[in-house]
XYZ file of C-alpha atoms in Angstrom:
210
model
C -32.244 -40.047 142.511
C -29.360 -38.480 143.586
C -30.092 -34.475 144.812
C -28.294 -31.824 142.203
C -25.562 -30.958 144.421
C -24.252 -35.092 144.372
C -24.425 -34.549 140.832
C -22.465 -31.871 140.139
C -19.987 -33.114 142.144
C -19.388 -36.160 140.696
C -19.611 -34.646 137.533
C -16.358 -32.679 138.681
C -15.104 -35.272 140.145
C -15.637 -37.847 137.131
C -14.436 -34.993 134.882
C -11.517 -34.584 136.513
C -10.790 -38.682 135.689
C -11.647 -37.828 132.051
C -9.008 -35.247 131.840
C -6.227 -37.474 133.778
C -6.654 -40.570 131.962
C -6.390 -41.615 128.023
C -8.506 -44.011 126.357
C -5.924 -45.537 124.381
C -4.054 -46.408 127.389
C -5.063 -50.075 128.064
C -4.573 -49.310 132.061
C -6.738 -46.249 131.826
C -9.247 -47.376 129.243
C -11.604 -48.365 131.152
C -11.518 -45.496 134.067
C -12.158 -42.957 131.210
C -15.249 -44.335 129.815
C -16.317 -45.479 133.216
C -15.885 -41.943 134.089
C -17.773 -40.278 131.229
C -20.832 -42.634 131.988
C -21.160 -41.463 135.560
C -21.080 -37.682 134.077
C -23.798 -38.876 131.688
C -25.835 -40.018 134.609
C -25.339 -36.982 136.381
C -26.280 -34.825 133.685
C -29.523 -36.967 132.955
C -30.715 -36.568 137.016
C -30.017 -32.661 136.624
C -32.418 -32.874 133.373
C -29.456 -31.748 131.026
C -30.575 -33.626 128.752
C -28.218 -32.272 125.806
C -25.263 -32.488 127.690
C -26.425 -36.035 128.832
C -26.229 -36.999 125.451
C -23.247 -35.385 124.321
C -21.494 -37.516 126.731
C -22.467 -40.697 126.074
C -21.866 -40.134 121.979
C -18.685 -39.285 123.069
C -18.394 -42.603 125.183
C -19.568 -44.546 122.175
C -17.385 -42.866 120.012
C -14.465 -44.400 121.967
C -16.031 -48.096 121.782
C -19.059 -48.191 120.149
C -19.950 -51.011 121.838
C -20.268 -49.981 125.628
C -23.416 -51.189 126.801
C -23.465 -47.857 129.529
C -24.221 -45.238 127.777
C -26.050 -47.133 124.979
C -28.730 -48.033 127.491
C -28.791 -44.199 129.313
C -29.176 -42.836 125.394
C -32.848 -44.341 125.524
C -33.189 -43.104 128.786
C -32.053 -39.479 127.730
C -34.206 -39.332 124.557
C -37.280 -40.778 126.241
C -36.839 -37.934 128.587
C -36.479 -35.574 126.353
C -39.511 -37.037 124.354
C -37.957 -37.629 121.497
C -39.435 -40.903 121.206
C -38.237 -41.847 117.378
C -34.812 -41.528 118.797
C -35.394 -43.050 122.249
C -37.393 -46.378 120.748
C -33.870 -47.040 118.176
C -31.585 -46.304 120.892
C -33.495 -49.148 123.091
C -34.161 -51.547 120.338
C -29.857 -50.925 119.882
C -29.293 -51.702 123.544
C -31.217 -54.493 123.726
C -29.628 -56.542 120.508
C -26.219 -55.441 121.430
C -27.327 -56.872 125.389
C -28.624 -60.367 123.858
C -25.273 -60.355 122.026
C -22.819 -59.415 125.197
C -20.880 -62.205 125.900
C -18.616 -60.864 128.857
C -15.850 -63.809 127.818
C -15.161 -61.712 125.249
C -14.638 -58.340 126.676
C -11.320 -56.572 126.139
C -11.786 -53.818 128.745
C -11.652 -54.043 132.688
C -15.585 -52.462 132.971
C -17.719 -52.352 135.770
C -21.086 -52.662 133.556
C -24.216 -51.538 135.526
C -26.304 -52.309 132.257
C -25.102 -55.579 130.645
C -28.370 -57.096 131.114
C -30.929 -54.968 131.585
C -33.218 -55.606 128.323
C -36.367 -56.300 130.887
C -35.778 -52.405 131.469
C -35.475 -51.222 128.268
C -38.567 -53.251 126.720
C -40.201 -51.380 129.586
C -39.541 -47.805 128.593
C -40.212 -48.995 125.042
C -43.741 -49.974 126.374
C -44.015 -46.659 128.460
C -43.126 -44.770 125.169
C -46.050 -46.478 122.969
C -48.264 -46.414 125.684
C -47.893 -42.730 126.076
C -48.178 -42.545 122.401
C -51.720 -44.390 122.616
C -50.197 -47.424 120.411
C -51.645 -50.165 122.874
C -51.153 -53.071 120.855
C -47.626 -52.054 120.401
C -47.060 -50.997 124.201
C -49.019 -54.537 125.074
C -46.231 -56.409 123.027
C -43.228 -54.693 124.551
C -44.550 -55.110 128.011
C -44.994 -58.790 127.286
C -41.267 -58.646 126.226
C -40.222 -58.018 129.894
C -41.553 -60.634 131.047
C -39.201 -63.114 128.928
C -36.352 -61.563 131.011
C -37.929 -60.850 134.693
C -41.379 -61.752 135.842
C -41.474 -58.834 138.477
C -40.160 -55.463 136.900
C -41.881 -52.904 138.793
C -45.376 -52.231 137.877
C -45.719 -54.330 134.655
C -48.499 -56.350 135.244
C -50.829 -53.012 136.429
C -49.802 -51.495 132.697
C -51.003 -54.945 131.088
C -54.169 -54.592 133.058
C -54.386 -51.012 132.097
C -54.024 -52.141 128.357
C -56.710 -55.053 128.723
C -58.994 -53.429 130.370
C -59.009 -50.659 127.357
C -59.692 -53.194 125.162
C -62.648 -54.533 127.110
C -61.054 -57.735 128.174
C -62.075 -57.420 131.440
C -60.982 -61.299 132.443
C -57.937 -60.649 131.501
C -57.507 -57.478 132.712
C -58.328 -58.680 136.152
C -56.036 -61.518 135.882
C -52.932 -58.838 135.238
C -54.496 -56.723 138.105
C -54.472 -59.647 140.511
C -51.161 -60.545 139.411
C -49.807 -57.410 140.206
C -51.323 -56.842 144.156
C -50.107 -60.897 144.624
C -46.470 -58.822 144.864
C -47.336 -55.334 145.635
C -50.310 -54.656 147.916
C -50.202 -51.115 147.560
C -50.491 -50.841 144.055
C -53.457 -48.112 143.775
C -53.949 -48.855 139.584
C -54.540 -52.424 140.307
C -57.010 -51.729 142.632
C -58.920 -49.184 141.129
C -59.194 -51.211 137.958
C -60.419 -54.035 140.130
C -63.109 -52.021 141.808
C -64.169 -51.216 138.120
C -64.491 -54.511 136.968
C -65.993 -56.056 139.921
C -68.828 -53.098 139.776
C -69.436 -53.520 136.387
C -69.598 -57.439 136.854
C -72.442 -56.770 139.639
C -70.432 -57.268 142.833
C -70.883 -54.007 144.645
C -69.353 -55.965 147.743
C -65.897 -56.913 146.065
C -65.916 -53.691 144.366
C -65.968 -51.453 147.696
C -63.112 -53.871 149.303
C -60.627 -52.614 146.761
C -61.894 -48.611 147.530
C -60.988 -48.745 151.154
């Protein structure tokens, strides 16, 4: 996360680029839109979610298919805990990203989120996990794996959900999978310690507590 002073500088310089460019001029359209998207990101990191939302919508009014602000709107709404709108924003982004064909692009974008469906599905999983809708959360987390097999701590989240459902074998499998790529994942270690303890494997349980 960039420090606040850097975010303010981004807003200042990107704002100047917006003012000095036109979305109607073919040679300036991509500059104008990408500058708006940079402002969205800066406001988001500053926690100024309303301004981030307004700027993202400004970019999408110019180009409704612009994937980057579409994706960022999901993060903005999720951070604002407006989960209903976050879900819609992420689902809209996923559909657009699935259909995106760079060969049909007419604007010279440098896209950051052209194929970030895994992150969008992960965010949807987190939202439903927060809402205690475990079955839906698990479905979304599993969709992440269709795009990326090692996205962040995806297997830990799946392990937690399996553990809550009483599927200790499934939870153990997911936790072990997480630790195969990140031995420092404390949640995975705690889950495995609990699972081994339940199975009467005290020695194995203690290994995950060290």
